[in-house]
Amino acid sequence: MQETWTLTLPSSEKPTSEELKQVLTENEKDLGIFLSYYYKKDGALAEKVNLGSEINFKDESSGDFELEFDLIHYNACLAIHDQKRDQMKITFEIENDKLNLKGAYWPEREMDEI
């Protein structure tokens, strides 16, 4: 499983790392939804997403960074309410006025043989 997400950039020119930080800050809730897809089978949500590292450009239009977030497990029936801080490395590509984010690759387990 590898999730992707697309954010809109304010201009079509190549953004600086400060402009990318601003876009990530403005889209905190969207990033929480994006990261929550990784943890939905565990019944957890990602909230309070922040940039956890510097933005590393590999070339003009791609690179990576780390996102830090609160991972919250909540189940009222089982009286569970756990919260911990987690992080994930995100790669990005810039195309026109779009910031395409790609999360970590988590291989899914295949069916066991009988």
PDB file of C-alpha atoms in Angstrom:
ATOM      1  CA  MET A   1       0.000   0.000   0.000  1.00  0.00           C
ATOM      2  CA  GLN A   2       1.275   3.429  -0.894  1.00  0.00           C
ATOM      3  CA  GLU A   3      -0.986   6.456  -0.581  1.00  0.00           C
ATOM      4  CA  THR A   4      -0.785   9.635  -2.663  1.00  0.00           C
ATOM      5  CA  TRP A   5      -2.266  13.103  -2.185  1.00  0.00           C
ATOM      6  CA  THR A   6      -2.285  16.278  -4.284  1.00  0.00           C
ATOM      7  CA  LEU A   7      -2.222  19.852  -2.968  1.00  0.00           C
ATOM      8  CA  THR A   8      -2.593  23.035  -5.009  1.00  0.00           C
ATOM      9  CA  LEU A   9       0.317  25.493  -5.034  1.00  0.00           C
ATOM     10  CA  PRO A  10      -0.329  29.271  -5.082  1.00  0.00           C
ATOM     11  CA  SER A  11       1.693  29.882  -8.286  1.00  0.00           C
ATOM     12  CA  SER A  12       2.888  27.830 -11.236  1.00  0.00           C
ATOM     13  CA  GLU A  13       6.540  28.844 -10.729  1.00  0.00           C
ATOM     14  CA  LYS A  14       8.895  26.517  -8.862  1.00  0.00           C
ATOM     15  CA  PRO A  15       8.286  27.177  -5.146  1.00  0.00           C
ATOM     16  CA  THR A  16      11.002  27.671  -2.559  1.00  0.00           C
ATOM     17  CA  SER A  17      11.185  25.550   0.574  1.00  0.00           C
ATOM     18  CA  GLU A  18       9.584  28.405   2.566  1.00  0.00           C
ATOM     19  CA  GLU A  19       6.616  28.459   0.186  1.00  0.00           C
ATOM     20  CA  LEU A  20       6.254  24.670   0.484  1.00  0.00           C
ATOM     21  CA  LYS A  21       6.309  24.971   4.296  1.00  0.00           C
ATOM     22  CA  GLN A  22       3.496  27.530   4.054  1.00  0.00           C
ATOM     23  CA  VAL A  23       1.391  25.242   1.817  1.00  0.00           C
ATOM     24  CA  LEU A  24       1.916  22.294   4.201  1.00  0.00           C
ATOM     25  CA  THR A  25       0.937  24.430   7.203  1.00  0.00           C
ATOM     26  CA  GLU A  26      -2.215  25.699   5.471  1.00  0.00           C
ATOM     27  CA  ASN A  27      -3.256  22.126   4.557  1.00  0.00           C
ATOM     28  CA  GLU A  28      -2.742  20.504   7.975  1.00  0.00           C
ATOM     29  CA  LYS A  29      -6.204  18.876   8.013  1.00  0.00           C
ATOM     30  CA  ASP A  30      -5.768  17.439   4.490  1.00  0.00           C
ATOM     31  CA  LEU A  31      -2.408  15.978   5.508  1.00  0.00           C
ATOM     32  CA  GLY A  32      -4.077  14.402   8.544  1.00  0.00           C
ATOM     33  CA  ILE A  33      -6.606  12.683   6.277  1.00  0.00           C
ATOM     34  CA  PHE A  34      -3.812  11.548   3.935  1.00  0.00           C
ATOM     35  CA  LEU A  35      -1.796  10.014   6.792  1.00  0.00           C
ATOM     36  CA  SER A  36      -4.897   8.477   8.413  1.00  0.00           C
ATOM     37  CA  TYR A  37      -5.324   6.159   5.403  1.00  0.00           C
ATOM     38  CA  TYR A  38      -2.208   4.299   6.580  1.00  0.00           C
ATOM     39  CA  TYR A  39      -3.662   3.633  10.032  1.00  0.00           C
ATOM     40  CA  LYS A  40      -7.365   3.042   9.284  1.00  0.00           C
ATOM     41  CA  LYS A  41      -7.064  -0.756   9.719  1.00  0.00           C
ATOM     42  CA  ASP A  42      -5.710  -0.120  13.234  1.00  0.00           C
ATOM     43  CA  GLY A  43      -8.592   2.260  13.991  1.00  0.00           C
ATOM     44  CA  ALA A  44      -6.339   5.289  14.379  1.00  0.00           C
ATOM     45  CA  LEU A  45      -6.383   8.851  13.082  1.00  0.00           C
ATOM     46  CA  ALA A  46      -3.536  11.286  12.393  1.00  0.00           C
ATOM     47  CA  GLU A  47      -3.919  14.833  13.761  1.00  0.00           C
ATOM     48  CA  LYS A  48      -1.762  17.907  14.432  1.00  0.00           C
ATOM     49  CA  VAL A  49       0.479  17.345  11.405  1.00  0.00           C
ATOM     50  CA  ASN A  50       3.709  19.384  11.370  1.00  0.00           C
ATOM     51  CA  LEU A  51       6.806  19.444   9.231  1.00  0.00           C
ATOM     52  CA  GLY A  52       9.361  17.346  11.124  1.00  0.00           C
ATOM     53  CA  SER A  53      12.475  18.042   9.042  1.00  0.00           C
ATOM     54  CA  GLU A  54      13.906  20.356   6.447  1.00  0.00           C
ATOM     55  CA  ILE A  55      12.632  20.036   2.891  1.00  0.00           C
ATOM     56  CA  ASN A  56      15.291  18.247   0.838  1.00  0.00           C
ATOM     57  CA  PHE A  57      15.206  18.997  -2.892  1.00  0.00           C
ATOM     58  CA  LYS A  58      16.674  16.279  -5.148  1.00  0.00           C
ATOM     59  CA  ASP A  59      16.196  18.526  -8.170  1.00  0.00           C
ATOM     60  CA  GLU A  60      14.031  21.553  -9.051  1.00  0.00           C
ATOM     61  CA  SER A  61      10.748  19.691  -8.849  1.00  0.00           C
ATOM     62  CA  SER A  62      11.138  16.749  -6.459  1.00  0.00           C
ATOM     63  CA  GLY A  63      12.449  15.824  -3.048  1.00  0.00           C
ATOM     64  CA  ASP A  64      11.373  14.612   0.383  1.00  0.00           C
ATOM     65  CA  PHE A  65      10.649  15.640   3.960  1.00  0.00           C
ATOM     66  CA  GLU A  66       9.360  14.134   7.222  1.00  0.00           C
ATOM     67  CA  LEU A  67       5.942  14.828   8.686  1.00  0.00           C
ATOM     68  CA  GLU A  68       5.299  14.504  12.420  1.00  0.00           C
ATOM     69  CA  PHE A  69       1.795  13.877  13.713  1.00  0.00           C
ATOM     70  CA  ASP A  70      -0.253  12.681  16.675  1.00  0.00           C
ATOM     71  CA  LEU A  71      -1.525   9.147  16.115  1.00  0.00           C
ATOM     72  CA  ILE A  72      -4.766   8.733  18.062  1.00  0.00           C
ATOM     73  CA  HIS A  73      -6.441   5.371  18.771  1.00  0.00           C
ATOM     74  CA  TYR A  74      -9.985   5.820  20.068  1.00  0.00           C
ATOM     75  CA  ASN A  75     -12.700   3.259  20.729  1.00  0.00           C
ATOM     76  CA  ALA A  76     -15.424   4.143  23.227  1.00  0.00           C
ATOM     77  CA  CYS A  77     -16.745   0.566  23.446  1.00  0.00           C
ATOM     78  CA  LEU A  78     -13.358  -0.825  24.478  1.00  0.00           C
ATOM     79  CA  ALA A  79     -12.443   2.225  26.597  1.00  0.00           C
ATOM     80  CA  ILE A  80      -9.361   2.936  24.467  1.00  0.00           C
ATOM     81  CA  HIS A  81      -7.979   6.439  24.058  1.00  0.00           C
ATOM     82  CA  ASP A  82      -4.264   6.307  23.278  1.00  0.00           C
ATOM     83  CA  GLN A  83      -2.166   9.017  21.706  1.00  0.00           C
ATOM     84  CA  LYS A  84       1.452   9.016  20.582  1.00  0.00           C
ATOM     85  CA  ARG A  85       3.693  11.110  18.343  1.00  0.00           C
ATOM     86  CA  ASP A  86       4.770   9.456  15.087  1.00  0.00           C
ATOM     87  CA  GLN A  87       6.459  10.465  11.840  1.00  0.00           C
ATOM     88  CA  MET A  88       6.594   9.424   8.190  1.00  0.00           C
ATOM     89  CA  LYS A  89       8.896  10.238   5.297  1.00  0.00           C
ATOM     90  CA  ILE A  90       7.047  11.803   2.353  1.00  0.00           C
ATOM     91  CA  THR A  91       8.387  12.232  -1.184  1.00  0.00           C
ATOM     92  CA  PHE A  92       7.036  14.956  -3.450  1.00  0.00           C
ATOM     93  CA  GLU A  93       6.942  16.063  -7.069  1.00  0.00           C
ATOM     94  CA  ILE A  94       5.909  19.471  -8.359  1.00  0.00           C
ATOM     95  CA  GLU A  95       3.953  19.547 -11.627  1.00  0.00           C
ATOM     96  CA  ASN A  96       2.636  22.905 -12.858  1.00  0.00           C
ATOM     97  CA  ASP A  97       0.695  24.237  -9.848  1.00  0.00           C
ATOM     98  CA  LYS A  98       0.273  20.852  -8.109  1.00  0.00           C
ATOM     99  CA  LEU A  99       2.270  19.359  -5.239  1.00  0.00           C
ATOM    100  CA  ASN A 100       2.006  15.562  -5.508  1.00  0.00           C
ATOM    101  CA  LEU A 101       2.801  13.793  -2.232  1.00  0.00           C
ATOM    102  CA  LYS A 102       3.648  10.107  -1.938  1.00  0.00           C
ATOM    103  CA  GLY A 103       3.757   8.369   1.434  1.00  0.00           C
ATOM    104  CA  ALA A 104       5.777   5.409   2.596  1.00  0.00           C
ATOM    105  CA  TYR A 105       5.392   2.027   0.888  1.00  0.00           C
ATOM    106  CA  TRP A 106       3.901  -0.556   3.237  1.00  0.00           C
ATOM    107  CA  PRO A 107       3.700  -4.000   1.625  1.00  0.00           C
ATOM    108  CA  GLU A 108       0.447  -5.771   2.304  1.00  0.00           C
ATOM    109  CA  ARG A 109       0.470  -9.351   3.489  1.00  0.00           C
ATOM    110  CA  GLU A 110      -0.682 -11.885   0.937  1.00  0.00           C
ATOM    111  CA  MET A 111      -2.968 -14.797   1.777  1.00  0.00           C
ATOM    112  CA  ASP A 112      -1.309 -17.687   3.601  1.00  0.00           C
ATOM    113  CA  GLU A 113      -1.075 -21.001   1.823  1.00  0.00           C
ATOM    114  CA  ILE A 114      -3.045 -23.893   3.267  1.00  0.00           C
TER     115      ILE A 114
END
